[in-house]
């Protein structure tokens, strides 16, 4: 926690913007409790989705965006700029390896992945760091079972 707090303070003092990896709920709660007490750091806990003032309810893996409070960054903008949501369609979910294995097999570090949400056994939504969108869109259809697997980035 001390390292994360130091990173947040240094980012604020430099008038920069920095992000963290995705954390599970317990770790994220500890970070949020620590940094919400500081007036000199703007700290946004983001988990993907939403946009235009809407957020996904209760993401289990979230990340943080740190900056100086006087830069005027808001929660909606932080979420839109530093998380992306991918929709994966036409998957044979009965034959999919665990998502951690699938993602590491295409070179995506799991620290860059938020929630993986399966909807009605038909679609999968992935919350990801913007830096891995291109890799996921290009390579997931090649490694996932199913006919005509598609991966697309959802627009805000």
PDB file of C-alpha atoms in Angstrom:
ATOM      1  CA  UNK A   1       0.000   0.000   0.000  1.00  0.00           C
ATOM      2  CA  UNK A   2       2.833   2.391   0.743  1.00  0.00           C
ATOM      3  CA  UNK A   3       4.170   1.941  -2.781  1.00  0.00           C
ATOM      4  CA  UNK A   4       0.773   2.711  -4.317  1.00  0.00           C
ATOM      5  CA  UNK A   5       0.326   5.764  -2.100  1.00  0.00           C
ATOM      6  CA  UNK A   6       3.798   7.012  -3.077  1.00  0.00           C
ATOM      7  CA  UNK A   7       2.960   6.521  -6.767  1.00  0.00           C
ATOM      8  CA  UNK A   8      -0.294   8.461  -6.361  1.00  0.00           C
ATOM      9  CA  UNK A   9       1.415  11.346  -4.561  1.00  0.00           C
ATOM     10  CA  UNK A  10       4.264  11.530  -7.094  1.00  0.00           C
ATOM     11  CA  UNK A  11       1.774  11.510  -9.973  1.00  0.00           C
ATOM     12  CA  UNK A  12      -0.264  14.297  -8.402  1.00  0.00           C
ATOM     13  CA  UNK A  13       2.816  16.415  -7.695  1.00  0.00           C
ATOM     14  CA  UNK A  14       3.988  15.966 -11.298  1.00  0.00           C
ATOM     15  CA  UNK A  15       0.521  16.882 -12.642  1.00  0.00           C
ATOM     16  CA  UNK A  16       0.448  13.558 -14.457  1.00  0.00           C
ATOM     17  CA  UNK A  17      -2.044  10.747 -14.866  1.00  0.00           C
ATOM     18  CA  UNK A  18      -1.164   7.165 -13.920  1.00  0.00           C
ATOM     19  CA  UNK A  19      -3.105   3.923 -13.739  1.00  0.00           C
ATOM     20  CA  UNK A  20      -2.690   0.767 -11.727  1.00  0.00           C
ATOM     21  CA  UNK A  21      -3.227  -2.858 -12.580  1.00  0.00           C
ATOM     22  CA  UNK A  22      -6.631  -4.397 -11.828  1.00  0.00           C
ATOM     23  CA  UNK A  23      -7.143  -5.446  -8.203  1.00  0.00           C
ATOM     24  CA  UNK A  24      -9.640  -7.753  -6.538  1.00  0.00           C
ATOM     25  CA  UNK A  25     -12.296  -6.191  -4.317  1.00  0.00           C
ATOM     26  CA  UNK A  26     -10.430  -6.531  -1.003  1.00  0.00           C
ATOM     27  CA  UNK A  27      -7.206  -4.984  -2.298  1.00  0.00           C
ATOM     28  CA  UNK A  28      -9.115  -2.227  -4.083  1.00  0.00           C
ATOM     29  CA  UNK A  29     -11.066  -1.389  -0.923  1.00  0.00           C
ATOM     30  CA  UNK A  30      -7.813  -1.004   1.023  1.00  0.00           C
ATOM     31  CA  UNK A  31      -6.336   1.281  -1.630  1.00  0.00           C
ATOM     32  CA  UNK A  32      -9.499   3.349  -1.863  1.00  0.00           C
ATOM     33  CA  UNK A  33      -9.736   3.741   1.926  1.00  0.00           C
ATOM     34  CA  UNK A  34      -6.122   4.885   2.071  1.00  0.00           C
ATOM     35  CA  UNK A  35      -6.277   7.407  -0.769  1.00  0.00           C
ATOM     36  CA  UNK A  36      -9.756   8.853  -0.244  1.00  0.00           C
ATOM     37  CA  UNK A  37      -8.414  10.548   2.888  1.00  0.00           C
ATOM     38  CA  UNK A  38      -5.931  12.579   0.846  1.00  0.00           C
ATOM     39  CA  UNK A  39      -6.910  15.996  -0.506  1.00  0.00           C
ATOM     40  CA  UNK A  40      -3.753  16.251  -2.628  1.00  0.00           C
ATOM     41  CA  UNK A  41      -4.536  13.225  -4.840  1.00  0.00           C
ATOM     42  CA  UNK A  42      -7.461  12.587  -7.172  1.00  0.00           C
ATOM     43  CA  UNK A  43      -8.139   8.856  -7.108  1.00  0.00           C
ATOM     44  CA  UNK A  44     -10.715   7.203  -9.356  1.00  0.00           C
ATOM     45  CA  UNK A  45     -11.717   3.557  -8.924  1.00  0.00           C
ATOM     46  CA  UNK A  46     -12.847   2.268 -12.301  1.00  0.00           C
ATOM     47  CA  UNK A  47     -14.084  -1.061 -13.565  1.00  0.00           C
ATOM     48  CA  UNK A  48     -15.236  -0.566 -17.113  1.00  0.00           C
ATOM     49  CA  UNK A  49     -18.503  -0.098 -18.845  1.00  0.00           C
ATOM     50  CA  UNK A  50     -20.962   2.654 -18.446  1.00  0.00           C
ATOM     51  CA  UNK A  51     -19.885   5.902 -19.998  1.00  0.00           C
ATOM     52  CA  UNK A  52     -22.152   8.937 -20.136  1.00  0.00           C
ATOM     53  CA  UNK A  53     -22.566   8.787 -16.369  1.00  0.00           C
ATOM     54  CA  UNK A  54     -23.417   5.081 -16.172  1.00  0.00           C
ATOM     55  CA  UNK A  55     -21.244   2.453 -14.511  1.00  0.00           C
ATOM     56  CA  UNK A  56     -21.468  -1.295 -14.383  1.00  0.00           C
ATOM     57  CA  UNK A  57     -22.792  -2.234 -11.011  1.00  0.00           C
ATOM     58  CA  UNK A  58     -20.405  -3.923  -8.614  1.00  0.00           C
ATOM     59  CA  UNK A  59     -17.358  -4.865 -10.678  1.00  0.00           C
ATOM     60  CA  UNK A  60     -15.204  -7.340  -8.757  1.00  0.00           C
ATOM     61  CA  UNK A  61     -11.890  -6.347 -10.358  1.00  0.00           C
ATOM     62  CA  UNK A  62     -11.129  -2.645 -10.537  1.00  0.00           C
ATOM     63  CA  UNK A  63      -8.177  -0.387 -11.167  1.00  0.00           C
ATOM     64  CA  UNK A  64      -7.267   3.134 -10.162  1.00  0.00           C
ATOM     65  CA  UNK A  65      -6.445   6.325 -12.004  1.00  0.00           C
ATOM     66  CA  UNK A  66      -4.341   8.855 -10.076  1.00  0.00           C
ATOM     67  CA  UNK A  67      -3.859  12.518 -10.894  1.00  0.00           C
ATOM     68  CA  UNK A  68      -3.829  15.990  -9.398  1.00  0.00           C
ATOM     69  CA  UNK A  69      -7.294  17.077  -8.230  1.00  0.00           C
ATOM     70  CA  UNK A  70      -6.884  20.433  -9.988  1.00  0.00           C
ATOM     71  CA  UNK A  71      -6.609  18.788 -13.425  1.00  0.00           C
ATOM     72  CA  UNK A  72     -10.384  18.381 -13.514  1.00  0.00           C
ATOM     73  CA  UNK A  73     -10.537  14.710 -14.466  1.00  0.00           C
ATOM     74  CA  UNK A  74     -13.862  13.157 -13.496  1.00  0.00           C
ATOM     75  CA  UNK A  75     -14.976   9.595 -12.847  1.00  0.00           C
ATOM     76  CA  UNK A  76     -16.816   9.186 -16.157  1.00  0.00           C
ATOM     77  CA  UNK A  77     -13.837  10.387 -18.195  1.00  0.00           C
ATOM     78  CA  UNK A  78     -11.385   8.256 -16.203  1.00  0.00           C
ATOM     79  CA  UNK A  79     -13.530   5.177 -16.796  1.00  0.00           C
ATOM     80  CA  UNK A  80     -13.941   5.914 -20.503  1.00  0.00           C
ATOM     81  CA  UNK A  81     -10.242   6.634 -21.076  1.00  0.00           C
ATOM     82  CA  UNK A  82      -8.639   3.878 -18.995  1.00  0.00           C
ATOM     83  CA  UNK A  83     -10.960   0.850 -19.322  1.00  0.00           C
ATOM     84  CA  UNK A  84     -12.392  -0.820 -22.393  1.00  0.00           C
ATOM     85  CA  UNK A  85     -15.166  -3.382 -22.676  1.00  0.00           C
ATOM     86  CA  UNK A  86     -14.947  -6.150 -25.251  1.00  0.00           C
ATOM     87  CA  UNK A  87     -17.862  -8.335 -26.328  1.00  0.00           C
ATOM     88  CA  UNK A  88     -17.041 -11.884 -27.406  1.00  0.00           C
ATOM     89  CA  UNK A  89     -19.757 -13.651 -29.427  1.00  0.00           C
ATOM     90  CA  UNK A  90     -20.310 -17.094 -30.987  1.00  0.00           C
ATOM     91  CA  UNK A  91     -18.169 -18.976 -28.466  1.00  0.00           C
ATOM     92  CA  UNK A  92     -18.597 -22.634 -27.672  1.00  0.00           C
ATOM     93  CA  UNK A  93     -18.541 -21.931 -23.928  1.00  0.00           C
ATOM     94  CA  UNK A  94     -18.678 -25.620 -23.054  1.00  0.00           C
ATOM     95  CA  UNK A  95     -15.212 -26.102 -24.519  1.00  0.00           C
ATOM     96  CA  UNK A  96     -13.461 -22.903 -23.412  1.00  0.00           C
ATOM     97  CA  UNK A  97     -10.358 -23.248 -21.254  1.00  0.00           C
ATOM     98  CA  UNK A  98     -10.316 -21.112 -18.101  1.00  0.00           C
ATOM     99  CA  UNK A  99     -10.171 -17.456 -19.171  1.00  0.00           C
ATOM    100  CA  UNK A 100      -6.860 -16.903 -17.394  1.00  0.00           C
ATOM    101  CA  UNK A 101      -5.274 -19.626 -19.536  1.00  0.00           C
ATOM    102  CA  UNK A 102      -6.846 -18.283 -22.733  1.00  0.00           C
ATOM    103  CA  UNK A 103      -5.644 -14.731 -22.106  1.00  0.00           C
ATOM    104  CA  UNK A 104      -2.104 -15.665 -21.086  1.00  0.00           C
ATOM    105  CA  UNK A 105      -1.857 -17.912 -24.168  1.00  0.00           C
ATOM    106  CA  UNK A 106      -2.221 -14.814 -26.372  1.00  0.00           C
ATOM    107  CA  UNK A 107       0.291 -12.834 -24.314  1.00  0.00           C
ATOM    108  CA  UNK A 108      -2.097 -10.768 -22.189  1.00  0.00           C
ATOM    109  CA  UNK A 109      -0.985 -10.243 -18.579  1.00  0.00           C
ATOM    110  CA  UNK A 110      -3.876 -10.910 -16.204  1.00  0.00           C
ATOM    111  CA  UNK A 111      -3.094  -7.651 -14.367  1.00  0.00           C
ATOM    112  CA  UNK A 112      -4.483  -5.961 -17.503  1.00  0.00           C
ATOM    113  CA  UNK A 113      -7.845  -7.738 -17.195  1.00  0.00           C
ATOM    114  CA  UNK A 114     -10.802  -6.700 -15.078  1.00  0.00           C
ATOM    115  CA  UNK A 115     -14.012  -8.681 -14.897  1.00  0.00           C
ATOM    116  CA  UNK A 116     -14.947 -11.478 -17.285  1.00  0.00           C
ATOM    117  CA  UNK A 117     -18.747 -11.647 -17.392  1.00  0.00           C
ATOM    118  CA  UNK A 118     -20.677 -14.472 -19.078  1.00  0.00           C
ATOM    119  CA  UNK A 119     -24.237 -13.490 -20.018  1.00  0.00           C
ATOM    120  CA  UNK A 120     -26.844 -16.224 -20.505  1.00  0.00           C
ATOM    121  CA  UNK A 121     -24.171 -18.626 -21.741  1.00  0.00           C
ATOM    122  CA  UNK A 122     -24.134 -16.763 -25.057  1.00  0.00           C
ATOM    123  CA  UNK A 123     -21.895 -13.730 -24.733  1.00  0.00           C
ATOM    124  CA  UNK A 124     -18.800 -12.847 -22.764  1.00  0.00           C
ATOM    125  CA  UNK A 125     -17.833  -9.325 -21.784  1.00  0.00           C
ATOM    126  CA  UNK A 126     -14.225  -8.577 -20.844  1.00  0.00           C
ATOM    127  CA  UNK A 127     -13.090  -5.412 -19.093  1.00  0.00           C
ATOM    128  CA  UNK A 128      -9.540  -4.671 -20.207  1.00  0.00           C
ATOM    129  CA  UNK A 129      -6.759  -2.125 -20.176  1.00  0.00           C
ATOM    130  CA  UNK A 130      -6.827  -0.107 -23.436  1.00  0.00           C
ATOM    131  CA  UNK A 131      -3.297  -1.338 -24.221  1.00  0.00           C
ATOM    132  CA  UNK A 132      -4.493  -4.928 -24.767  1.00  0.00           C
ATOM    133  CA  UNK A 133      -7.596  -4.262 -26.878  1.00  0.00           C
ATOM    134  CA  UNK A 134      -5.868  -4.828 -30.219  1.00  0.00           C
ATOM    135  CA  UNK A 135      -4.262  -8.091 -29.069  1.00  0.00           C
ATOM    136  CA  UNK A 136      -7.568  -9.425 -27.747  1.00  0.00           C
ATOM    137  CA  UNK A 137      -9.549  -8.414 -30.841  1.00  0.00           C
ATOM    138  CA  UNK A 138      -7.009  -9.987 -33.196  1.00  0.00           C
ATOM    139  CA  UNK A 139      -6.053 -13.147 -31.323  1.00  0.00           C
ATOM    140  CA  UNK A 140      -9.008 -14.294 -29.209  1.00  0.00           C
ATOM    141  CA  UNK A 141     -11.047 -15.400 -32.261  1.00  0.00           C
ATOM    142  CA  UNK A 142      -8.126 -17.641 -33.254  1.00  0.00           C
ATOM    143  CA  UNK A 143      -7.853 -19.443 -29.899  1.00  0.00           C
ATOM    144  CA  UNK A 144     -11.476 -19.641 -28.742  1.00  0.00           C
ATOM    145  CA  UNK A 145     -13.651 -22.597 -29.779  1.00  0.00           C
ATOM    146  CA  UNK A 146     -16.745 -21.837 -31.815  1.00  0.00           C
ATOM    147  CA  UNK A 147     -17.871 -21.020 -35.310  1.00  0.00           C
ATOM    148  CA  UNK A 148     -17.454 -17.388 -36.303  1.00  0.00           C
ATOM    149  CA  UNK A 149     -16.124 -16.144 -32.957  1.00  0.00           C
ATOM    150  CA  UNK A 150     -16.072 -12.345 -32.946  1.00  0.00           C
ATOM    151  CA  UNK A 151     -14.491  -9.900 -30.526  1.00  0.00           C
ATOM    152  CA  UNK A 152     -15.451  -6.251 -30.687  1.00  0.00           C
ATOM    153  CA  UNK A 153     -14.758  -3.221 -28.574  1.00  0.00           C
ATOM    154  CA  UNK A 154     -17.930  -1.602 -27.313  1.00  0.00           C
ATOM    155  CA  UNK A 155     -18.236   2.129 -27.792  1.00  0.00           C
ATOM    156  CA  UNK A 156     -19.138   4.320 -24.856  1.00  0.00           C
TER     157      UNK A 156
END
